[in-house]
Amino acid sequence: MPLRKLSGLTEPALAGKILALSEGVLGEIVAVVTCAAATTVLSGAEAISPRVIEISGFMPPSGRRPVAI
């Protein structure tokens, strides 16, 4: 399902935020954008924005702790 407006993911501010959160890992970049897209749809926003990325709750790889089994 496409969003109503273009998100401008290649704009320096938004691309930088995505790159920083993903820590440069390709799979994490996909995860950040997927999480932001879901948050955009659920919130009724028309495009992915820095604010949507902030409220999406994405946790960067370095912020995740391994779980002891």
CSV table of C-alpha atoms in Angstrom, one decimal:
chain,number,residue,atom,x,y,z
A,1,MET,CA,0.0,0.0,0.0
A,2,PRO,CA,1.7,3.2,-1.1
A,3,LEU,CA,1.7,6.3,1.2
A,4,ARG,CA,-0.2,9.4,0.1
A,5,LYS,CA,2.9,11.6,-0.3
A,6,LEU,CA,6.6,10.9,-1.2
A,7,SER,CA,8.6,10.6,1.9
A,8,GLY,CA,11.9,12.0,0.6
A,9,LEU,CA,14.0,9.2,2.0
A,10,THR,CA,17.0,10.4,0.0
A,11,GLU,CA,16.9,13.9,1.6
A,12,PRO,CA,20.0,14.3,3.7
A,13,ALA,CA,18.2,14.8,7.1
A,14,LEU,CA,15.9,11.8,6.7
A,15,ALA,CA,18.6,9.6,5.1
A,16,GLY,CA,21.0,10.5,7.9
A,17,LYS,CA,18.5,9.6,10.6
A,18,ILE,CA,17.8,6.3,9.0
A,19,LEU,CA,21.5,5.6,8.5
A,20,ALA,CA,22.3,6.5,12.1
A,21,LEU,CA,19.5,4.3,13.6
A,22,SER,CA,20.5,1.4,11.3
A,23,GLU,CA,24.2,1.8,12.2
A,24,GLY,CA,24.9,1.3,8.5
A,25,VAL,CA,23.6,-2.3,8.3
A,26,LEU,CA,21.5,-2.9,5.2
A,27,GLY,CA,19.0,-5.3,6.9
A,28,GLU,CA,18.6,-2.7,9.7
A,29,ILE,CA,18.0,0.1,7.1
A,30,VAL,CA,15.1,-2.1,5.7
A,31,ALA,CA,13.8,-2.6,9.3
A,32,VAL,CA,13.9,1.1,10.1
A,33,VAL,CA,12.0,2.0,6.9
A,34,THR,CA,9.5,-0.9,7.4
A,35,CYS,CA,8.8,0.1,11.0
A,36,ALA,CA,8.5,3.8,10.0
A,37,ALA,CA,6.1,2.9,7.2
A,38,ALA,CA,3.9,0.9,9.5
A,39,THR,CA,3.9,3.7,12.0
A,40,THR,CA,3.0,6.2,9.2
A,41,VAL,CA,0.0,4.1,8.2
A,42,LEU,CA,-1.2,3.5,11.7
A,43,SER,CA,-0.9,7.1,12.7
A,44,GLY,CA,-2.7,8.4,9.6
A,45,ALA,CA,0.3,10.4,8.5
A,46,GLU,CA,0.8,10.9,4.8
A,47,ALA,CA,4.6,10.3,4.6
A,48,ILE,CA,7.5,9.0,6.6
A,49,SER,CA,9.1,11.9,8.5
A,50,PRO,CA,11.8,12.3,11.1
A,51,ARG,CA,9.1,12.5,13.7
A,52,VAL,CA,7.4,9.3,12.6
A,53,ILE,CA,10.8,7.5,12.8
A,54,GLU,CA,11.2,8.8,16.3
A,55,ILE,CA,7.8,7.5,17.5
A,56,SER,CA,8.1,4.2,15.6
A,57,GLY,CA,10.0,2.7,18.6
A,58,PHE,CA,12.8,1.3,16.4
A,59,MET,CA,15.7,0.1,18.6
A,60,PRO,CA,19.2,0.3,16.9
A,61,PRO,CA,21.3,-2.9,17.0
A,62,SER,CA,23.6,-1.5,19.7
A,63,GLY,CA,20.7,-0.8,21.9
A,64,ARG,CA,19.5,-4.4,21.9
A,65,ARG,CA,20.8,-6.6,24.6
A,66,PRO,CA,21.3,-10.3,24.1
A,67,VAL,CA,18.9,-12.4,26.1
A,68,ALA,CA,20.3,-15.2,28.3
A,69,ILE,CA,18.5,-18.5,27.7
